[in-house]
Structure formats: C-alpha cells, structure tokens
Amino acid sequence: METKPDLVLLQIEPRTPIPDFMLREIQSKLAYADEHIRAASVSPEGIQLQVEPGTSQPELIEKVQRIVESLAYGAIKPKVQILEDYMDRPVPSRLDPMPELIRMGEVSPESAGVFAFGPLVVRLMEFFESQFLALADSFQAAPYRFPTMIPASYLGRVNYFRAFPHSLTFATHLRSDLDVIDEFSQHAACEEGELQSPSKSFAAVKNLLSPAVCYHLYFALADKPLPQGQVIATAVGHCFRYEANNLASLERLWDFTMREVIFVGSKDFVLENRETARQRMRQTFERIGLAYRVESANDPFFIGEFRKQAAFQSAFQLKFEISARLPYKESTLAVGSYNYHQDFFGRNLNITLPDGSPAHTGCAAFGLERMAFAFLAQFGLDTSQWPAEVRQAVA
Ligand code: AMP
Ligand code: ZN
C-alpha cells in the first residue's frame, strides 16, 4: 500500500488472529471503523492503516480491534460451493480499463462512488440489459417500475437497519418553515464538497434511497394473498449502498443500477426458477465468452450480525454470486447474484400462499455498471477484440 505524504501510517497487530478466509471481509469493514481512516489493508502479517494526522490513535485502534474481534473470533470457514467455473476462458485484455475510460470521457467521476457514463459504456450496459430482459421474457415476467426512494418504515419492517446500517443513504429536505428556508437560501454554500448548513434545518428522515429493487415488489404484495399463488416480475432501478472508502473505480459504486427477475411463490417454485435462471444465464455468458465462476456467498452484514447471518446464508445456500474475472488485478468482481430468501419476506410482510402459509421469495439480480466494467476488463476498449454479437449491438 502506497502511503500518501499527508497521511500517517499505522501498523496494528490484531488481538484476535485473522483467519485467511476473513481477510477480505475485515478489510472492507475497516472502512467503517473510524472516519479518519483513509485506507486499510489487511494481510496475514497484520493491519496497515493510513490515517489523517492528529487522529486519537488509542480510540481508533480500539474500534479496529472491535471490528476484527467481532468478525474473526470463532469464525467458521465457509464451505464455498462452486456451481459453475469458467474462470479459465481466454480473454484478450489484461488492462485496467478505468484510466482510459476516464481519458476518453466515457466515465466522468462526479464524487466518490458516483459516476456519469458516456455512449460506449451506456451502449454496453444496454446490451447487457437486453440479455437480462431476454431472461425476464423467458419467464414471461411482469414488468414493474419502482421509486428510487423507499420509506423508512419499509426498511424497518424487514430488519434492514440492523443488518446493513453502514450502507444506508438517507433522503431529507428542509423543514417547511420560512425562517429555515430563508436562512438556508442566504447562507448555504459548499465547501470542500460538503454542504455547510446546520443539521437542524433538515426534516426528519421518512425516506431513504433504495438499496435494492426486489424489496419494493414484496411491499407491493404485502398483507394479502398472493395472486394465483405465484408471481414472476422484473424491474430495473437505481440502488444506493454507501461503501465508505471502499468506493473505488467502477467496482463499487454508491449509486448503481440493478436489474432483477423476482420469483414469489412456494419454496419449490422459487428454487426451481432460480435454478432455471442460472442455467439460462450460463448459456448467455457462454455466448459472450465471459470468464467467471458462480459460487456460494453471503451478504455484507454489519459486523454485529455477520457471524450469525453469514453462516446461515452459507449453510442454506441462499446466495450464489456470479464472480467475473478481473484479469488486471487477478481478482474477481460480483456482477450478479441468484438469491433465495426462504419465507423471510413472506413472514415479515404477511404475503400468503393459497394454503395460508407465508410465500417464499428469490431473485436473480444483476449490476449493470459492474457487468460493463468486468466485460471491459476482460475484452478491453478495442471493439475489434470483442465478441461479434456485442460489437454489433454497440455499433
Ligand atoms: P446483491 O443484492 O448484493 O447480490 O447485489 C446484486 C448485484 O448488484 C451485485 O452482484 C452487483 O453486480 C451489484 N452491486 C451490488 N452492490 C454494488 C455496488 N456497491 N456497486 C456496484 N454494483 C453493486
Ligand atoms: Zn433481489
């Protein structure tokens, strides 16, 4: 890790030893330990942090130790199940596409994790959208359109605040009070990217920016019997997950786009359709020549919930991730996932099957920006190197 000149390098010996399989999880969670941490790297040798000068180190170190302890203590190595492995498919590029995309004006960073996209990237995302829409059509999925905001009451009802507090994004507005509005319009200014305004000018938070698409469908179906006992729907939407200083390049965005195909019905109905979706996408990825793997995974729960929830998800094979190869860093990136939530939403939202039992739910979810990014990392920016189908769609 290169140290920026204005930052202090801090080496920490973890109190709880970190097993190899937890290194990546802990590194990403350290972003939420303390606002003064600008970068973190975790290796078998220990923890390296870059912190702002003048930070109170004992407090910061204690928070880091707490994160490590709550994630690493007694952690059980998950059995990773691999359902598809096409990681070795030959692909023509080994370069990080990001610098060239920025130079070409195809990607314009607006702020951390927030990007504008130009015509080539947009057309590529539209190509992948057409593939996901074809998947949705193969199920005759009903189209839905959901708002970008989601009521706080909705997220509360499905325990989201407990499971993912660190990634929430709140929407608010000025209080409807003439003095507050006058004061704001006269004095509001932006300094170093931060809006200077007293926090008491803002109204209480009633909505957030939505972190997922399928939740909206479950709420639309809540508190009533499921029509005909089953629903297959599809929708695309902007999703928001604040990822602190993990927001790097196009790999992790704060504001991204997700296309989902959503299944609601009996357990067998959901599991069979999730499997069919995976088989159909396997053919799509084969045609394109994508290098990837589908493997069991778990969601990035907040540290307090992590051990319990992650073990649960692995044991019951609730999440399979499509991990695309990023050749330039010998790493992978999750471009999509096949999820099964059991009857969690059915129970919490009172969605019932004809026999009165709670409905089961599942979804196939794809990140459009990540899909395009992984493709560009594997195939480069020279379209003559692209598979003919993609080249023609983008031309
Ligand atoms: P998940 O519900 O977490 O499985 O997310 C579904 C898909 O959305 C992932 O496989 C990614 O492709 C995409 N996604 C999730 N989080 C982000 C993020 N922070 N930035 C960009 N894409 C994301
Ligand atoms: Zn979903």
CSV table of C-alpha atoms and ligand atoms in Angstrom, one decimal:
chain,number,residue,atom,x,y,z
A,1,MET,CA,0.0,0.0,0.0
A,2,GLU,CA,1.5,3.4,-1.0
A,3,THR,CA,1.3,6.0,1.7
A,4,LYS,CA,0.1,9.5,0.8
A,5,PRO,CA,2.5,12.1,2.1
A,6,ASP,CA,-0.1,13.9,4.2
A,7,LEU,CA,-1.2,10.7,6.0
A,8,VAL,CA,0.2,8.7,8.9
A,9,LEU,CA,0.9,5.0,8.5
A,10,LEU,CA,-0.4,2.9,11.4
A,11,GLN,CA,0.5,-0.8,11.9
A,12,ILE,CA,-1.8,-2.8,14.1
A,13,GLU,CA,-1.3,-6.3,15.5
A,14,PRO,CA,-4.8,-7.8,15.8
A,15,ARG,CA,-5.7,-9.0,19.2
A,16,THR,CA,-7.8,-11.8,17.6
A,17,PRO,CA,-5.9,-13.7,14.9
A,18,ILE,CA,-7.4,-13.2,11.5
A,19,PRO,CA,-8.1,-16.4,9.5
A,20,ASP,CA,-7.2,-16.2,5.8
A,21,PHE,CA,-10.8,-16.5,4.7
A,22,MET,CA,-11.8,-13.4,6.7
A,23,LEU,CA,-9.1,-11.1,5.3
A,24,ARG,CA,-11.2,-9.5,2.6
A,25,GLU,CA,-14.3,-9.1,4.7
A,26,ILE,CA,-12.4,-7.4,7.5
A,27,GLN,CA,-10.5,-5.1,5.1
A,28,SER,CA,-13.8,-3.9,3.7
A,29,LYS,CA,-15.4,-3.4,7.1
A,30,LEU,CA,-12.5,-1.4,8.4
A,31,ALA,CA,-13.7,1.4,6.1
A,32,TYR,CA,-16.5,1.9,8.6
A,33,ALA,CA,-14.3,1.8,11.8
A,34,ASP,CA,-13.4,5.5,12.0
A,35,GLU,CA,-13.8,8.5,9.8
A,36,HIS,CA,-10.1,9.3,10.0
A,37,ILE,CA,-9.1,6.0,8.3
A,38,ARG,CA,-8.4,6.8,4.6
A,39,ALA,CA,-7.2,3.4,3.5
A,40,ALA,CA,-6.9,0.0,5.1
A,41,SER,CA,-5.0,-3.2,4.1
A,42,VAL,CA,-5.3,-6.5,5.9
A,43,SER,CA,-2.8,-9.3,5.3
A,44,PRO,CA,-1.7,-12.3,7.3
A,45,GLU,CA,1.1,-10.1,8.7
A,46,GLY,CA,-1.3,-7.6,10.3
A,47,ILE,CA,-3.3,-4.5,9.6
A,48,GLN,CA,-2.0,-1.4,7.9
A,49,LEU,CA,-3.9,1.8,8.0
A,50,GLN,CA,-3.5,5.2,6.6
A,51,VAL,CA,-5.0,7.8,8.9
A,52,GLU,CA,-5.3,11.5,9.0
A,53,PRO,CA,-2.6,13.2,11.2
A,54,GLY,CA,-3.8,14.3,14.6
A,55,THR,CA,-6.2,11.3,15.0
A,56,SER,CA,-6.6,10.0,18.5
A,57,GLN,CA,-4.9,6.7,18.0
A,58,PRO,CA,-5.9,4.7,21.1
A,59,GLU,CA,-9.6,5.1,20.3
A,60,LEU,CA,-9.2,4.3,16.6
A,61,ILE,CA,-7.1,1.2,17.4
A,62,GLU,CA,-9.8,0.1,19.9
A,63,LYS,CA,-12.5,0.3,17.2
A,64,VAL,CA,-10.4,-1.5,14.7
A,65,GLN,CA,-9.8,-4.3,17.3
A,66,ARG,CA,-13.5,-4.5,18.0
A,67,ILE,CA,-14.3,-5.0,14.3
A,68,VAL,CA,-11.6,-7.7,14.0
A,69,GLU,CA,-12.8,-9.4,17.1
A,70,SER,CA,-16.5,-9.5,16.2
A,71,LEU,CA,-15.7,-10.8,12.7
A,72,ALA,CA,-12.8,-13.1,13.3
A,73,TYR,CA,-13.4,-14.6,16.8
A,74,GLY,CA,-14.8,-18.1,16.4
A,75,ALA,CA,-15.4,-17.6,12.7
A,76,ILE,CA,-16.0,-20.8,10.8
A,77,LYS,CA,-14.6,-21.2,7.4
A,78,PRO,CA,-17.5,-21.3,5.0
A,79,LYS,CA,-17.7,-24.2,2.6
A,80,VAL,CA,-17.6,-22.5,-0.7
A,81,GLN,CA,-19.7,-24.4,-3.3
A,82,ILE,CA,-18.8,-23.7,-6.9
A,83,LEU,CA,-21.7,-24.3,-9.3
A,84,GLU,CA,-20.0,-23.1,-12.5
A,85,ASP,CA,-16.4,-22.5,-13.2
A,86,TYR,CA,-15.4,-20.8,-16.5
A,87,MET,CA,-12.6,-18.7,-14.9
A,88,ASP,CA,-10.1,-20.0,-17.5
A,89,ARG,CA,-11.9,-18.8,-20.5
A,90,PRO,CA,-9.3,-17.0,-22.6
A,91,VAL,CA,-10.0,-13.3,-22.8
A,92,PRO,CA,-8.0,-10.7,-24.8
A,93,SER,CA,-7.3,-8.0,-22.2
A,94,ARG,CA,-5.2,-7.7,-19.0
A,95,LEU,CA,-5.5,-3.9,-18.5
A,96,ASP,CA,-7.4,-1.9,-16.0
A,97,PRO,CA,-9.9,-0.1,-18.3
A,98,MET,CA,-10.6,2.8,-15.9
A,99,PRO,CA,-7.8,5.3,-16.8
A,100,GLU,CA,-8.6,5.0,-20.5
A,101,LEU,CA,-12.3,5.3,-19.9
A,102,ILE,CA,-11.7,8.5,-18.0
A,103,ARG,CA,-9.4,9.8,-20.6
A,104,MET,CA,-12.0,9.1,-23.3
A,105,GLY,CA,-14.7,10.9,-21.4
A,106,GLU,CA,-16.6,7.6,-21.2
A,107,VAL,CA,-16.6,7.7,-17.4
A,108,SER,CA,-16.7,11.0,-15.5
A,109,PRO,CA,-16.3,10.7,-11.7
A,110,GLU,CA,-18.7,13.1,-10.0
A,111,SER,CA,-17.9,12.2,-6.4
A,112,ALA,CA,-16.8,9.1,-4.6
A,113,GLY,CA,-18.8,6.2,-6.0
A,114,VAL,CA,-20.9,8.5,-8.3
A,115,PHE,CA,-20.2,8.4,-12.0
A,116,ALA,CA,-21.6,9.7,-15.3
A,117,PHE,CA,-21.2,7.4,-18.3
A,118,GLY,CA,-20.7,8.1,-22.0
A,119,PRO,CA,-22.0,6.4,-25.1
A,120,LEU,CA,-19.8,3.4,-25.3
A,121,VAL,CA,-20.4,2.3,-21.7
A,122,VAL,CA,-24.1,3.1,-21.9
A,123,ARG,CA,-24.5,1.0,-25.1
A,124,LEU,CA,-22.6,-1.8,-23.4
A,125,MET,CA,-24.9,-1.6,-20.3
A,126,GLU,CA,-27.9,-1.6,-22.7
A,127,PHE,CA,-26.6,-4.7,-24.4
A,128,PHE,CA,-26.4,-6.5,-21.0
A,129,GLU,CA,-29.8,-5.1,-20.2
A,130,SER,CA,-31.2,-6.7,-23.3
A,131,GLN,CA,-29.7,-10.0,-22.2
A,132,PHE,CA,-31.4,-9.7,-18.7
A,133,LEU,CA,-34.7,-8.6,-20.4
A,134,ALA,CA,-34.5,-11.7,-22.6
A,135,LEU,CA,-34.1,-13.8,-19.4
A,136,ALA,CA,-37.1,-12.0,-17.9
A,137,ASP,CA,-39.1,-12.6,-21.1
A,138,SER,CA,-38.3,-16.3,-21.0
A,139,PHE,CA,-40.2,-16.4,-17.7
A,140,GLN,CA,-42.9,-14.0,-19.0
A,141,ALA,CA,-42.0,-11.9,-16.1
A,142,ALA,CA,-44.4,-9.0,-15.4
A,143,PRO,CA,-42.7,-5.6,-15.7
A,144,TYR,CA,-42.7,-3.2,-12.7
A,145,ARG,CA,-41.3,0.2,-12.1
A,146,PHE,CA,-40.3,1.2,-8.6
A,147,PRO,CA,-39.3,4.5,-7.0
A,148,THR,CA,-35.8,5.5,-6.2
A,149,MET,CA,-36.8,6.2,-2.6
A,150,ILE,CA,-38.0,3.7,-0.1
A,151,PRO,CA,-39.9,4.6,3.1
A,152,ALA,CA,-38.0,4.1,6.3
A,153,SER,CA,-41.0,2.2,7.6
A,154,TYR,CA,-40.5,-0.4,4.9
A,155,LEU,CA,-36.8,-1.0,5.7
A,156,GLY,CA,-37.6,-1.1,9.4
A,157,ARG,CA,-40.2,-3.8,8.8
A,158,VAL,CA,-37.6,-6.1,7.2
A,159,ASN,CA,-34.9,-5.5,9.8
A,160,TYR,CA,-32.7,-3.7,7.3
A,161,PHE,CA,-31.4,-1.1,9.9
A,162,ARG,CA,-30.0,-3.9,12.0
A,163,ALA,CA,-28.4,-5.9,9.2
A,164,PHE,CA,-27.0,-3.1,6.9
A,165,PRO,CA,-26.8,0.2,8.9
A,166,HIS,CA,-23.4,1.1,7.5
A,167,SER,CA,-24.6,1.2,3.9
A,168,LEU,CA,-27.8,3.3,4.2
A,169,THR,CA,-28.3,6.6,2.3
A,170,PHE,CA,-30.9,9.0,3.8
A,171,ALA,CA,-33.1,11.4,1.9
A,172,THR,CA,-34.3,14.5,3.6
A,173,HIS,CA,-35.4,18.1,2.8
A,174,LEU,CA,-35.5,21.4,4.5
A,175,ARG,CA,-38.1,21.8,7.2
A,176,SER,CA,-41.2,23.6,5.9
A,177,ASP,CA,-40.5,26.7,7.9
A,178,LEU,CA,-40.0,30.1,6.4
A,179,ASP,CA,-37.1,31.0,8.7
A,180,VAL,CA,-35.3,27.8,8.0
A,181,ILE,CA,-35.7,28.2,4.2
A,182,ASP,CA,-34.7,31.9,4.2
A,183,GLU,CA,-31.7,31.1,6.3
A,184,PHE,CA,-30.7,28.3,4.0
A,185,SER,CA,-31.1,30.2,0.8
A,186,GLN,CA,-29.0,33.0,2.1
A,187,HIS,CA,-26.1,31.1,3.6
A,188,ALA,CA,-26.0,27.6,2.0
A,189,ALA,CA,-22.6,27.0,0.4
A,190,CYS,CA,-20.5,24.1,-0.5
A,191,GLU,CA,-17.0,23.9,1.0
A,192,GLU,CA,-14.7,21.0,0.1
A,193,GLY,CA,-17.6,19.1,-1.3
A,194,GLU,CA,-19.7,19.5,1.8
A,195,LEU,CA,-22.9,21.4,2.1
A,196,GLN,CA,-22.5,23.9,5.0
A,197,SER,CA,-25.8,24.0,6.7
A,198,PRO,CA,-27.0,23.4,10.3
A,199,SER,CA,-28.4,19.9,10.6
A,200,LYS,CA,-31.4,21.2,12.4
A,201,SER,CA,-32.6,22.8,9.1
A,202,PHE,CA,-33.3,19.3,7.8
A,203,ALA,CA,-36.6,17.5,8.4
A,204,ALA,CA,-36.8,14.0,10.0
A,205,VAL,CA,-35.9,11.2,7.7
A,206,LYS,CA,-39.0,9.5,6.3
A,207,ASN,CA,-37.4,8.0,3.2
A,208,LEU,CA,-34.1,6.6,2.2
A,209,LEU,CA,-32.6,5.9,-1.2
A,210,SER,CA,-33.5,2.3,-2.0
A,211,PRO,CA,-30.7,-0.3,-1.5
A,212,ALA,CA,-32.4,-3.0,-3.6
A,213,VAL,CA,-35.1,-3.5,-6.3
A,214,CYS,CA,-37.0,-6.6,-5.2
A,215,TYR,CA,-38.0,-5.2,-1.8
A,216,HIS,CA,-40.4,-2.9,-3.5
A,217,LEU,CA,-42.2,-5.8,-5.1
A,218,TYR,CA,-42.5,-7.6,-1.7
A,219,PHE,CA,-44.1,-4.5,-0.2
A,220,ALA,CA,-46.5,-4.2,-3.1
A,221,LEU,CA,-47.6,-7.7,-2.4
A,222,ALA,CA,-47.7,-7.3,1.4
A,223,ASP,CA,-50.6,-8.1,3.7
A,224,LYS,CA,-52.7,-10.1,1.2
A,225,PRO,CA,-52.9,-13.4,-0.5
A,226,LEU,CA,-50.5,-13.8,-3.5
A,227,PRO,CA,-52.5,-13.6,-6.8
A,228,GLN,CA,-52.8,-17.1,-8.2
A,229,GLY,CA,-50.3,-18.2,-5.6
A,230,GLN,CA,-47.2,-17.1,-7.6
A,231,VAL,CA,-45.7,-14.1,-9.2
A,232,ILE,CA,-42.7,-13.6,-11.5
A,233,ALA,CA,-41.8,-9.9,-12.0
A,234,THR,CA,-38.9,-7.9,-13.4
A,235,ALA,CA,-37.7,-4.3,-12.8
A,236,VAL,CA,-34.6,-2.2,-13.1
A,237,GLY,CA,-33.8,0.6,-10.7
A,238,HIS,CA,-31.1,2.8,-9.1
A,239,CYS,CA,-29.8,1.3,-5.9
A,240,PHE,CA,-27.7,3.0,-3.3
A,241,ARG,CA,-25.2,1.5,-0.9
A,242,TYR,CA,-22.7,3.7,0.8
A,243,GLU,CA,-19.4,1.8,0.9
A,244,ALA,CA,-17.2,4.4,2.6
A,245,ASN,CA,-13.6,4.4,1.4
A,246,ASN,CA,-14.2,1.1,-0.4
A,247,LEU,CA,-15.8,3.2,-3.2
A,248,ALA,CA,-13.0,2.7,-5.7
A,249,SER,CA,-13.3,2.8,-9.5
A,250,LEU,CA,-16.3,1.2,-11.1
A,251,GLU,CA,-16.1,-1.9,-8.8
A,252,ARG,CA,-18.0,-0.3,-6.0
A,253,LEU,CA,-20.5,2.4,-6.5
A,254,TRP,CA,-22.6,4.4,-4.2
A,255,ASP,CA,-25.3,4.9,-6.9
A,256,PHE,CA,-25.7,1.9,-9.3
A,257,THR,CA,-28.3,0.2,-11.4
A,258,MET,CA,-29.7,-3.2,-10.8
A,259,ARG,CA,-32.0,-5.4,-13.0
A,260,GLU,CA,-33.8,-8.1,-11.2
A,261,VAL,CA,-36.0,-11.0,-12.1
A,262,ILE,CA,-38.1,-11.8,-9.0
A,263,PHE,CA,-39.9,-15.0,-8.0
A,264,VAL,CA,-42.6,-15.2,-5.4
A,265,GLY,CA,-44.5,-18.4,-4.6
A,266,SER,CA,-43.9,-21.8,-2.9
A,267,LYS,CA,-40.5,-23.0,-1.9
A,268,ASP,CA,-40.2,-25.3,-4.9
A,269,PHE,CA,-41.4,-22.7,-7.3
A,270,VAL,CA,-38.8,-20.2,-6.2
A,271,LEU,CA,-35.9,-22.7,-6.1
A,272,GLU,CA,-36.7,-24.2,-9.4
A,273,ASN,CA,-37.0,-20.8,-11.1
A,274,ARG,CA,-33.8,-19.6,-9.5
A,275,GLU,CA,-32.0,-22.7,-10.9
A,276,THR,CA,-33.6,-22.2,-14.4
A,277,ALA,CA,-32.5,-18.5,-14.4
A,278,ARG,CA,-28.9,-19.7,-13.6
A,279,GLN,CA,-29.0,-22.3,-16.4
A,280,ARG,CA,-30.3,-19.7,-18.9
A,281,MET,CA,-27.7,-17.1,-17.9
A,282,ARG,CA,-25.0,-19.8,-18.2
A,283,GLN,CA,-25.8,-20.0,-21.9
A,284,THR,CA,-25.8,-16.2,-22.3
A,285,PHE,CA,-22.4,-15.9,-20.7
A,286,GLU,CA,-21.0,-18.8,-22.8
A,287,ARG,CA,-22.1,-17.0,-26.0
A,288,ILE,CA,-20.4,-13.8,-24.8
A,289,GLY,CA,-17.3,-15.7,-23.7
A,290,LEU,CA,-17.2,-14.2,-20.2
A,291,ALA,CA,-14.7,-15.6,-17.7
A,292,TYR,CA,-16.5,-16.1,-14.4
A,293,ARG,CA,-17.5,-18.5,-11.7
A,294,VAL,CA,-20.8,-19.0,-9.8
A,295,GLU,CA,-20.1,-19.7,-6.1
A,296,SER,CA,-21.9,-19.6,-2.8
A,297,ALA,CA,-21.6,-16.3,-0.9
A,298,ASN,CA,-23.2,-14.2,1.8
A,299,ASP,CA,-24.3,-10.6,2.1
A,300,PRO,CA,-22.1,-8.0,3.7
A,301,PHE,CA,-24.0,-7.8,7.0
A,302,PHE,CA,-22.9,-5.3,9.6
A,303,ILE,CA,-20.3,-6.7,12.0
A,304,GLY,CA,-22.8,-7.4,14.8
A,305,GLU,CA,-25.0,-9.6,12.6
A,306,PHE,CA,-22.2,-11.0,10.5
A,307,ARG,CA,-21.3,-14.3,12.1
A,308,LYS,CA,-24.9,-15.5,12.6
A,309,GLN,CA,-26.3,-14.4,9.3
A,310,ALA,CA,-23.4,-15.3,7.1
A,311,ALA,CA,-23.2,-18.8,8.5
A,312,PHE,CA,-26.9,-19.1,8.0
A,313,GLN,CA,-26.8,-18.0,4.4
A,314,SER,CA,-23.9,-20.3,3.5
A,315,ALA,CA,-25.5,-23.3,5.3
A,316,PHE,CA,-28.8,-23.0,3.4
A,317,GLN,CA,-27.3,-22.0,0.0
A,318,LEU,CA,-29.3,-18.8,0.0
A,319,LYS,CA,-26.9,-16.8,-2.2
A,320,PHE,CA,-24.9,-17.7,-5.3
A,321,GLU,CA,-22.7,-15.0,-6.8
A,322,ILE,CA,-21.6,-14.6,-10.4
A,323,SER,CA,-17.9,-13.6,-9.9
A,324,ALA,CA,-16.4,-12.3,-13.1
A,325,ARG,CA,-12.7,-12.3,-13.5
A,326,LEU,CA,-10.7,-9.1,-13.4
A,327,PRO,CA,-7.5,-10.1,-15.1
A,328,TYR,CA,-5.6,-6.8,-14.4
A,329,LYS,CA,-5.7,-7.5,-10.7
A,330,GLU,CA,-6.0,-11.3,-10.6
A,331,SER,CA,-9.2,-10.8,-8.7
A,332,THR,CA,-12.9,-11.2,-9.2
A,333,LEU,CA,-16.0,-8.9,-9.1
A,334,ALA,CA,-19.6,-10.0,-8.3
A,335,VAL,CA,-21.6,-8.9,-11.3
A,336,GLY,CA,-24.8,-10.6,-10.3
A,337,SER,CA,-26.4,-13.0,-7.8
A,338,TYR,CA,-29.0,-15.7,-7.5
A,339,ASN,CA,-30.8,-15.3,-4.2
A,340,TYR,CA,-33.3,-17.3,-2.1
A,341,HIS,CA,-34.8,-15.6,0.9
A,342,GLN,CA,-36.8,-18.6,2.2
A,343,ASP,CA,-40.1,-17.2,3.6
A,344,PHE,CA,-38.4,-14.2,5.3
A,345,PHE,CA,-40.3,-11.6,3.3
A,346,GLY,CA,-43.5,-13.7,3.2
A,347,ARG,CA,-43.5,-14.0,7.0
A,348,ASN,CA,-42.5,-10.4,7.8
A,349,LEU,CA,-44.7,-8.8,5.2
A,350,ASN,CA,-47.6,-11.2,5.5
A,351,ILE,CA,-47.7,-12.4,1.9
A,352,THR,CA,-49.7,-15.6,1.9
A,353,LEU,CA,-50.0,-18.6,-0.4
A,354,PRO,CA,-53.4,-20.2,-1.1
A,355,ASP,CA,-52.9,-22.6,1.8
A,356,GLY,CA,-52.4,-19.7,4.1
A,357,SER,CA,-48.6,-20.3,4.6
A,358,PRO,CA,-46.1,-17.5,4.0
A,359,ALA,CA,-44.8,-17.1,0.5
A,360,HIS,CA,-41.1,-17.8,-0.4
A,361,THR,CA,-39.1,-15.3,-2.5
A,362,GLY,CA,-36.0,-15.2,-4.6
A,363,CYS,CA,-34.4,-13.2,-7.3
A,364,ALA,CA,-31.7,-13.0,-9.9
A,365,ALA,CA,-30.0,-9.6,-9.6
A,366,PHE,CA,-27.5,-8.1,-12.0
A,367,GLY,CA,-25.4,-4.9,-11.6
A,368,LEU,CA,-25.3,-3.1,-14.9
A,369,GLU,CA,-22.2,-1.0,-14.2
A,370,ARG,CA,-20.2,-3.9,-12.9
A,371,MET,CA,-21.3,-6.1,-15.8
A,372,ALA,CA,-20.0,-3.5,-18.2
A,373,PHE,CA,-16.8,-2.9,-16.2
A,374,ALA,CA,-16.0,-6.6,-15.9
A,375,PHE,CA,-16.6,-7.0,-19.7
A,376,LEU,CA,-14.2,-4.1,-20.4
A,377,ALA,CA,-11.6,-5.5,-18.0
A,378,GLN,CA,-11.7,-8.8,-19.9
A,379,PHE,CA,-12.2,-7.6,-23.5
A,380,GLY,CA,-10.6,-4.1,-23.5
A,381,LEU,CA,-11.6,-1.0,-25.2
A,382,ASP,CA,-10.7,-2.0,-28.8
A,383,THR,CA,-14.1,-3.2,-30.1
A,384,SER,CA,-12.4,-5.3,-32.8
A,385,GLN,CA,-11.4,-7.6,-30.0
A,386,TRP,CA,-15.0,-8.0,-28.8
A,387,PRO,CA,-17.3,-10.9,-29.5
A,388,ALA,CA,-19.2,-10.1,-32.7
A,389,GLU,CA,-22.6,-10.1,-31.0
A,390,VAL,CA,-21.5,-7.4,-28.5
A,391,ARG,CA,-19.7,-5.4,-31.2
A,392,GLN,CA,-22.7,-5.3,-33.4
A,393,ALA,CA,-25.1,-4.4,-30.6
A,394,VAL,CA,-22.8,-1.5,-29.6
A,395,ALA,CA,-22.0,-0.3,-33.1
B,1,AMP,P1,-26.6,-8.1,-4.2
B,1,AMP,O1,-28.1,-7.9,-3.9
B,1,AMP,O2,-25.7,-7.6,-3.1
B,1,AMP,O3,-26.3,-9.5,-4.5
B,1,AMP,O4,-26.4,-7.2,-5.4
B,1,AMP,C1,-26.7,-7.6,-6.7
B,1,AMP,C2,-25.8,-7.1,-7.7
B,1,AMP,O5,-25.8,-5.6,-7.7
B,1,AMP,C3,-24.3,-7.4,-7.4
B,1,AMP,O6,-24.0,-8.7,-7.9
B,1,AMP,C4,-23.6,-6.3,-8.2
B,1,AMP,O7,-23.5,-6.6,-9.5
B,1,AMP,C5,-24.5,-5.1,-8.0
B,1,AMP,N1,-24.0,-4.3,-6.8
B,1,AMP,C6,-24.2,-4.5,-5.5
B,1,AMP,N2,-23.5,-3.6,-4.8
B,1,AMP,C7,-22.9,-2.8,-5.7
B,1,AMP,C8,-22.1,-1.6,-5.6
B,1,AMP,N3,-21.8,-1.0,-4.4
B,1,AMP,N4,-21.6,-1.0,-6.7
B,1,AMP,C9,-21.9,-1.6,-7.9
B,1,AMP,N5,-22.7,-2.6,-8.1
B,1,AMP,C10,-23.2,-3.2,-7.0
B,2,ZN,ZN,-33.4,-9.1,-5.0
